[in-house]
Amino acid sequence: MATDSWALAVDEQEAAAESLSNLHLKDEKIKPDANGAVVKTNANTENTDEEEKEDRAAQSLLNKLIRSNLVDNTNQVEVLQRDPNSPLYSVKSFEELRLKPQLLQGVYAMGFNRPSKIQENALPLMLAEPPQNLIAQSQSGTGKTAAFVLAMLSQVEPANKYPQCLCLSPTYELALQTGKVIEQMGRFYPELKLAYAVRGNKLERGQKISEQIVIGTPGTVLDWCSKLKFIDPKKIKVFVLDEADVMIATQGHQDQSIRIQRMLPRNCQMLLFSATFEDSVWKFAQKVVPDPNIIKLKREEETLDTIKQYYVLCNNRDEKFQALCNLYGAITIAQAMIFCHTRKTASWLAAELSKEGHQVALLSGEMVVEQRAAVIERFREGKEKVLVTTNVCARGIDVEQVSVVINFDLPVDKDGNPDNETYLHRIGRTGRFGKRGLAVNMVDSKHSMNILNRIQEHFNKKIERLDTDDLDEIEKIAN
Ligand SMILES: Nc1ncnc2c1ncn2[C@@H]1O[C@H](COP(=O)(O)OP(=O)(O)OP(=O)(O)O)[C@@H](O)[C@H]1O
């Protein structure tokens, strides 16, 4: 692809991303703070040399935007009941839950045939009489949101025009995603309305909210419940705290959430969800959810067993690029993901590759999340064959057809030590669904050789050297 067509392709990417990001600006009163960022392909901005910072809320939003299905998980669910003597219920169908007909209709209209692994145990607990409190942890995409939306909808009385369910999300964008699920699942309740308690959504003083479900960020919800009195917290029947792990990563959210929880009536059902369960999340969960039942679903393990790993010795960035070109010249690569340490290297590499005629997508932290989602979507559809990215953007991306992962730069943490978890995440994407994957690491200094050695030791797996000047050798590795 020539430089012009590279620019054209970028324009196309931006247009696709823009149309996506416009989608969510339904409510004129709300201005999301992530607005206005642009895709810059030359990336000559000041901080492009810096390693990108991880933003858990953005990551979580990206995961939601690009996911269209349940994430498979064959691990056993661990359930700790508040009353160990009561029988443990698990359901294999939505009918068994005796939902209101409109709600069952909503569930089926979403295309759900049967409860997901975590839902099998969580739903009977949440819908029990009297309703029980729950702390639930399972990885992103396993059906937590759908579960608590169902719990809220099964308790709400649409005829009562005041807030009865309250859901806290870490950011406006995440609140909006949950709101969409409520709208979809609750579509057969014509009277049901939803309010967003997020900064920028200004109401008249003295007003009371008539919407039955309120979803928002902790600061604004706290204001609406206490200072502004838009919501009467004493009438709340179901309280959900979503993405607890992301929530506590934001200063102030933890205290605000606890203050909100203290205003709720004793018999209000309290539910807390998290994708991870570090000590800090657990401590927070116990403060927010009294007498909880606890459900945990372990992550599916990623392994390096089905992946062939190699490294290439180079002296500098240009040699790394040459090695990459040699690889492309010798083997057929359906789709590849290439990881760089900084935005600057990523955009340089994307431009160089496109000059060589490759169809390249660039994923970079300066794009707003919707733009990133659009880029990933195009790559999934095969519109581009190479995805060049920095690490933080690419966490959790599942692209089935990716057969090759290139670490143009090895993953290191902020102290310059090997980041083994990230290495596993990156490489683990390739050898999936019974396929064999190929991972190639570019090593350009003593320091990066040392990093590579430590990665090998950590996983106790040998990474073979590959000479990319030797075409026969390259061909061999592809077989
Ligand atoms: N029982 C089900 N059957 C089929 N699909 C489902 C079911 N439950 C949820 N899904 C779908 O699976 C995807 C993931 O579900 P959901 O968003 O509820 O997961 P999650 O655990 O809340 O993820 P996150 O932590 O990222 O919010 C969604 O596209 C959702 O529509």
XYZ file of C-alpha atoms and ligand atoms in Angstrom:
510
model
C 0.000 0.000 0.000
C 1.433 3.416 -0.913
C 1.508 6.296 1.557
C -1.642 7.807 0.058
C -3.618 4.663 0.421
C -2.307 4.348 3.962
C -3.767 7.774 4.665
C -6.973 6.687 2.998
C -7.151 3.574 5.096
C -6.655 5.638 8.208
C -9.432 7.981 7.101
C -11.660 4.977 6.679
C -10.780 3.723 10.120
C -11.502 7.106 11.616
C -14.812 7.414 9.834
C -15.875 3.985 11.028
C -14.809 4.865 14.542
C -16.556 8.212 14.444
C -19.855 6.766 13.373
C -19.560 4.339 16.259
C -18.697 6.979 18.820
C -21.679 9.072 17.773
C -23.923 6.194 18.598
C -23.944 6.785 22.280
C -24.615 10.487 22.401
C -28.317 9.935 22.674
C -28.903 12.142 25.671
C -28.058 15.733 24.760
C -27.730 16.737 28.387
C -24.820 14.437 28.946
C -21.365 15.221 27.683
C -18.946 12.338 28.082
C -15.522 13.527 29.126
C -13.685 11.297 26.643
C -15.053 13.390 23.794
C -13.020 14.971 21.085
C -9.904 12.856 20.894
C -8.616 12.226 17.381
C -6.717 9.429 15.780
C -3.239 10.759 15.010
C -1.268 8.505 12.815
C 1.969 10.437 12.889
C 1.719 10.676 16.629
C 4.075 13.603 16.980
C 2.503 14.541 20.258
C 4.695 15.176 23.268
C 4.131 12.038 25.255
C 4.307 9.451 22.493
C 7.610 8.175 23.816
C 6.138 7.318 27.138
C 4.838 3.935 27.946
C 1.087 4.122 27.965
C -0.675 4.105 31.319
C -3.181 1.429 32.047
C -6.722 2.713 32.385
C -8.887 -0.032 33.846
C -12.158 1.695 33.116
C -11.211 2.210 29.460
C -10.068 -1.392 29.228
C -13.291 -2.645 30.682
C -15.322 -0.508 28.299
C -13.312 -1.747 25.329
C -13.941 -5.333 26.390
C -17.657 -4.662 26.472
C -17.697 -2.929 23.109
C -15.843 -5.618 21.228
C -17.481 -8.621 22.818
C -20.479 -10.178 21.186
C -20.655 -13.503 23.023
C -20.236 -15.190 26.335
C -16.664 -16.073 27.228
C -16.236 -19.825 27.507
C -15.347 -21.110 30.914
C -15.309 -24.728 31.953
C -14.034 -24.171 35.497
C -16.185 -25.111 38.462
C -18.112 -22.314 40.159
C -17.299 -21.922 43.851
C -20.299 -20.997 45.993
C -20.157 -19.948 49.637
C -23.659 -19.631 51.014
C -24.506 -17.319 53.855
C -26.519 -20.126 55.382
C -24.556 -23.297 54.657
C -27.543 -25.429 55.707
C -29.890 -24.144 53.055
C -29.959 -26.169 49.843
C -27.859 -24.925 46.965
C -29.961 -24.221 43.909
C -28.646 -24.160 40.425
C -30.753 -23.702 37.308
C -30.169 -25.020 33.820
C -32.950 -23.020 32.172
C -34.496 -19.558 32.503
C -37.983 -21.116 32.895
C -36.981 -22.631 36.205
C -36.606 -19.120 37.607
C -40.310 -18.389 37.203
C -39.681 -14.931 35.848
C -42.474 -12.545 34.933
C -43.516 -13.332 31.326
C -42.341 -9.923 29.993
C -38.934 -10.517 31.505
C -38.594 -14.037 30.134
C -39.589 -12.624 26.772
C -36.859 -9.982 27.146
C -34.259 -12.619 27.989
C -35.139 -14.734 24.959
C -35.287 -11.683 22.708
C -31.635 -11.096 23.607
C -30.862 -14.509 22.197
C -30.062 -16.145 25.528
C -31.051 -19.813 25.482
C -29.754 -20.914 28.834
C -28.044 -19.370 31.843
C -24.279 -18.935 31.684
C -22.067 -20.790 34.137
C -22.105 -18.024 36.750
C -25.788 -17.279 36.158
C -26.737 -20.905 36.952
C -25.864 -20.288 40.596
C -26.164 -16.529 40.917
C -29.708 -16.193 39.570
C -31.499 -18.534 42.027
C -29.710 -16.799 44.929
C -30.524 -13.308 43.699
C -34.162 -14.149 42.940
C -34.797 -16.077 46.167
C -37.519 -14.953 48.566
C -36.514 -12.954 50.522
C -33.816 -11.719 48.134
C -30.283 -12.409 49.259
C -27.107 -10.385 49.135
C -24.356 -11.486 46.820
C -20.706 -10.865 46.065
C -19.761 -12.377 42.712
C -16.459 -12.530 40.915
C -15.796 -13.858 37.457
C -13.858 -12.632 34.484
C -15.224 -10.157 32.020
C -17.733 -11.606 29.564
C -19.115 -14.409 31.701
C -22.590 -12.942 32.127
C -22.480 -10.865 35.314
C -24.166 -7.773 33.888
C -26.998 -9.774 32.384
C -27.446 -11.495 35.773
C -27.829 -8.368 37.872
C -29.964 -6.631 35.259
C -32.310 -9.579 35.471
C -32.332 -9.302 39.275
C -33.190 -5.596 39.094
C -35.915 -6.096 36.502
C -37.512 -8.912 38.426
C -37.960 -6.675 41.475
C -38.915 -3.397 39.878
C -42.557 -2.266 39.866
C -42.944 -0.198 36.682
C -46.247 1.256 37.932
C -44.430 2.965 40.819
C -42.905 6.139 39.494
C -39.859 6.497 41.723
C -36.378 4.946 41.813
C -36.379 1.396 43.149
C -33.126 0.035 41.762
C -29.792 1.782 41.979
C -26.687 0.677 40.103
C -23.219 2.201 40.564
C -20.698 2.117 37.720
C -17.146 3.508 37.733
C -17.609 5.791 34.699
C -20.292 7.383 32.568
C -19.380 5.219 29.586
C -19.650 2.007 31.600
C -22.961 3.163 33.078
C -24.225 3.657 29.556
C -23.301 0.104 28.557
C -25.234 -1.317 31.490
C -28.104 1.016 30.640
C -28.262 -0.513 27.172
C -28.592 -4.003 28.638
C -31.405 -2.801 30.920
C -33.174 -1.248 27.949
C -32.838 -4.413 25.888
C -33.860 -6.847 28.561
C -36.631 -4.603 29.854
C -38.052 -3.753 26.449
C -41.365 -5.503 27.168
C -42.042 -3.207 30.120
C -43.392 -0.132 28.324
C -43.579 1.976 31.490
C -40.046 1.287 32.620
C -37.681 4.278 32.532
C -34.018 4.686 33.251
C -32.143 7.732 34.603
C -28.398 8.349 34.356
C -26.889 9.945 37.442
C -23.676 11.178 35.857
C -21.837 14.480 35.911
C -23.324 16.850 33.373
C -26.842 15.491 33.683
C -28.374 18.524 35.350
C -31.854 18.445 36.863
C -33.890 21.260 38.385
C -33.409 21.686 42.109
C -36.280 20.278 44.142
C -37.214 17.857 41.372
C -37.917 14.198 42.190
C -36.976 11.501 39.760
C -39.769 9.320 38.398
C -37.546 6.759 36.632
C -37.636 3.375 38.324
C -33.994 2.502 37.724
C -31.075 4.851 38.294
C -27.627 4.042 37.081
C -24.686 6.308 37.676
C -21.277 7.126 39.048
C -20.786 7.290 42.839
C -20.187 11.054 43.192
C -23.313 12.098 41.323
C -25.470 9.369 42.841
C -24.366 10.518 46.288
C -25.351 14.107 45.437
C -28.701 12.977 44.064
C -29.431 10.932 47.198
C -28.242 13.423 49.816
C -27.559 17.052 48.875
C -30.011 17.359 45.975
C -32.551 14.798 47.189
C -33.632 13.760 43.685
C -33.743 10.162 44.922
C -35.217 8.843 48.132
C -32.656 6.177 49.111
C -35.085 4.625 51.568
C -37.209 3.382 48.662
C -34.394 1.489 46.965
C -35.013 -2.276 46.831
C -31.974 -3.412 44.857
C -28.505 -1.863 45.047
C -25.841 -3.016 42.601
C -22.192 -2.123 42.713
C -20.688 -3.124 39.383
C -17.005 -3.425 38.469
C -15.846 -3.148 42.070
C -12.213 -3.655 41.035
C -12.351 -0.751 38.584
C -14.329 1.299 41.086
C -11.727 1.195 43.821
C -8.994 2.161 41.379
C -10.573 5.640 41.249
C -9.860 7.873 44.200
C -12.955 8.726 46.190
C -15.281 6.162 44.645
C -14.865 3.722 47.475
C -15.892 6.194 50.200
C -18.747 7.579 48.123
C -20.089 4.076 47.469
C -19.978 3.236 51.172
C -21.772 6.477 52.045
C -24.517 5.674 49.536
C -24.868 2.139 50.855
C -25.313 3.497 54.418
C -28.399 5.454 53.324
C -30.228 2.402 52.011
C -32.815 0.482 54.010
C -31.772 -2.693 55.824
C -33.893 -4.949 53.664
C -32.460 -3.577 50.415
C -30.785 -6.287 48.374
C -27.078 -5.542 47.950
C -25.137 -7.034 45.048
C -21.486 -6.533 44.167
C -19.647 -7.698 41.039
C -16.010 -7.748 40.121
C -13.849 -9.292 37.424
C -10.923 -9.758 39.812
C -10.706 -10.362 43.519
C -7.610 -8.822 45.052
C -7.564 -8.273 48.838
C -8.524 -4.629 48.415
C -11.647 -5.586 46.425
C -12.599 -8.174 48.994
C -12.254 -5.696 51.895
C -14.359 -3.162 50.038
C -16.966 -5.791 49.134
C -17.406 -6.758 52.765
C -18.043 -3.141 53.727
C -20.693 -2.710 51.062
C -22.464 -6.069 51.207
C -23.563 -7.352 54.628
C -24.229 -11.098 55.122
C -23.216 -12.001 51.606
C -23.389 -15.173 49.621
C -20.219 -15.467 47.602
C -19.773 -16.863 44.118
C -16.439 -17.177 42.340
C -15.567 -18.513 38.944
C -11.863 -19.024 38.305
C -10.351 -17.706 35.087
C -9.703 -20.147 32.306
C -5.939 -20.763 32.311
C -3.925 -19.565 29.347
C -1.010 -21.788 28.397
C 1.980 -21.643 26.117
C 1.783 -25.344 25.259
C 0.464 -25.006 21.730
C 2.682 -22.086 20.750
C 6.030 -22.158 19.003
C 8.197 -19.384 20.384
C 11.255 -17.857 18.757
C 13.509 -14.876 19.164
C 15.453 -12.893 16.580
C 18.685 -11.071 17.432
C 18.901 -7.559 16.007
C 20.998 -4.484 16.665
C 18.430 -1.743 16.375
C 14.916 -0.783 15.338
C 15.665 -0.869 11.614
C 17.047 -4.383 11.839
C 13.948 -5.464 13.717
C 11.868 -4.063 10.915
C 14.002 -5.861 8.330
C 13.591 -9.135 10.228
C 9.866 -8.612 10.186
C 9.882 -8.037 6.434
C 11.919 -11.224 5.965
C 9.353 -13.159 7.960
C 6.567 -11.795 5.825
C 8.546 -12.584 2.701
C 9.033 -16.212 3.644
C 5.764 -17.363 5.181
C 2.117 -16.732 4.649
C 0.728 -14.902 7.623
C -3.042 -14.696 7.687
C -3.242 -12.117 10.430
C -0.667 -10.880 12.884
C -0.614 -8.709 15.964
C 2.540 -6.704 16.595
C 3.215 -5.231 20.014
C 5.366 -2.155 20.597
C 6.377 -0.463 23.806
C 5.529 3.122 22.891
C 3.014 4.885 20.690
C 5.852 6.446 18.747
C 7.329 3.099 17.725
C 3.862 1.745 16.968
C 2.961 4.566 14.609
C 6.394 4.502 12.962
C 6.132 0.770 12.395
C 2.582 0.989 11.087
C 3.642 3.594 8.551
C 6.722 1.579 7.470
C 4.700 -1.591 7.050
C 2.088 0.145 4.998
C 4.815 1.570 2.762
C 5.790 -2.051 2.145
C 2.260 -2.727 0.946
C 0.704 -4.283 4.030
C -2.820 -3.496 5.119
C -2.155 -2.159 8.592
C -4.376 -1.181 11.476
C -2.963 0.913 14.285
C -4.354 0.775 17.779
C -3.075 3.440 20.079
C -3.935 4.871 23.474
C -4.691 8.328 22.143
C -7.819 7.001 20.434
C -11.047 7.117 22.398
C -12.336 3.702 23.326
C -15.032 3.655 20.635
C -12.409 4.314 18.003
C -10.296 1.478 19.331
C -13.318 -0.818 19.228
C -13.950 0.119 15.600
C -10.327 -0.606 14.667
C -10.517 -4.021 16.354
C -13.792 -4.755 14.614
C -12.289 -3.996 11.193
C -9.299 -6.189 11.986
C -11.607 -9.008 13.060
C -13.451 -8.708 9.800
C -10.130 -9.086 8.024
C -10.140 -5.601 6.483
C -6.582 -5.224 7.773
C -4.130 -8.075 8.099
C -1.680 -6.587 10.558
C -2.584 -4.933 13.828
C 0.170 -2.806 15.334
C -0.505 -1.877 18.917
C 0.886 -0.862 22.255
C 0.169 -3.087 25.161
C -2.511 -1.300 27.088
C -4.893 -1.160 24.163
C -4.680 -4.802 23.357
C -5.434 -6.515 26.659
C -8.074 -9.112 26.239
C -8.559 -8.771 22.508
C -9.655 -12.065 21.037
C -9.104 -12.423 17.348
C -9.509 -16.022 16.351
C -7.650 -15.891 13.093
C -4.453 -14.361 14.501
C -1.795 -16.954 13.839
C 1.300 -14.902 14.585
C 2.184 -12.590 17.445
C 5.280 -10.437 17.169
C 6.801 -8.775 20.186
C 8.559 -5.938 18.420
C 9.404 -4.889 21.975
C 9.310 -7.349 24.854
C 6.784 -6.616 27.588
C 8.294 -5.000 30.666
C 6.675 -3.494 33.726
C 7.198 0.082 34.885
C 10.429 -0.885 36.670
C 11.849 -2.439 33.524
C 11.388 -6.042 34.719
C 9.845 -8.722 32.493
C 6.076 -8.593 32.535
C 5.332 -12.308 32.396
C 1.596 -11.954 32.723
C 1.433 -9.651 29.719
C 3.700 -11.983 27.744
C 1.286 -14.827 28.417
C -1.699 -12.657 27.493
C -0.166 -11.559 24.208
C 1.112 -14.926 23.103
C -1.757 -16.910 24.574
C -4.042 -15.336 21.958
C -2.483 -17.268 19.096
C -2.529 -20.940 19.994
C -6.216 -21.148 20.668
C -9.103 -23.301 19.582
C -6.785 -26.236 18.962
C -4.624 -24.298 16.489
C -0.872 -23.950 16.698
C 0.387 -20.448 17.101
C 3.668 -18.734 16.353
C 5.309 -16.092 18.518
C 8.406 -14.159 17.489
C 10.279 -11.927 19.909
C 12.605 -9.187 18.662
C 15.667 -8.760 20.863
C 17.929 -5.769 20.247
C 20.180 -5.351 23.269
C 21.841 -7.169 26.144
C 19.096 -5.827 28.335
C 16.298 -7.252 26.214
C 18.167 -10.585 25.946
C 18.202 -10.622 29.712
C 14.458 -9.942 29.804
C 13.901 -12.785 27.351
C 15.978 -15.173 29.454
C 13.962 -14.319 32.526
C 10.725 -14.910 30.623
C 12.030 -18.327 29.535
C 12.944 -19.177 33.116
C 9.596 -18.043 34.421
C 7.617 -20.265 32.086
C 10.259 -22.965 32.005
C 9.943 -23.042 28.237
C 12.758 -22.711 25.766
C 12.483 -19.921 23.212
C 14.524 -20.927 20.149
C 16.705 -18.543 18.184
C 15.594 -17.823 14.640
C 17.791 -16.468 11.881
C 15.499 -14.406 9.707
C 18.150 -14.144 6.971
C 17.819 -17.876 6.448
C 14.656 -18.370 4.413
C 14.719 -22.163 4.701
C 14.790 -21.908 8.447
C 11.840 -19.534 8.480
C 9.842 -21.803 6.220
C 10.519 -24.696 8.578
C 9.034 -22.913 11.570
C 5.821 -22.244 9.712
C 5.126 -25.947 9.234
N -27.136 -16.634 29.295
C -26.562 -16.071 28.244
N -26.620 -16.669 27.041
C -26.036 -16.107 25.952
N -25.366 -14.930 25.977
C -25.276 -14.295 27.163
C -25.865 -14.816 28.351
N -25.595 -13.959 29.359
C -24.877 -12.950 28.828
N -24.695 -13.139 27.509
C -23.946 -12.285 26.546
O -22.567 -12.519 26.777
C -21.830 -11.309 26.736
C -21.161 -11.081 28.095
O -22.144 -10.955 29.100
P -22.063 -9.821 30.225
O -21.796 -8.493 29.630
O -23.266 -9.962 31.074
O -20.732 -10.313 30.978
P -19.979 -9.601 32.192
O -19.417 -10.707 33.014
O -20.886 -8.646 32.852
O -18.817 -8.839 31.487
P -18.145 -7.481 32.034
O -17.445 -7.824 33.314
O -17.200 -7.093 30.944
O -19.240 -6.514 32.230
C -22.829 -10.228 26.378
O -22.764 -10.048 24.973
C -24.174 -10.806 26.792
O -25.219 -10.298 25.989
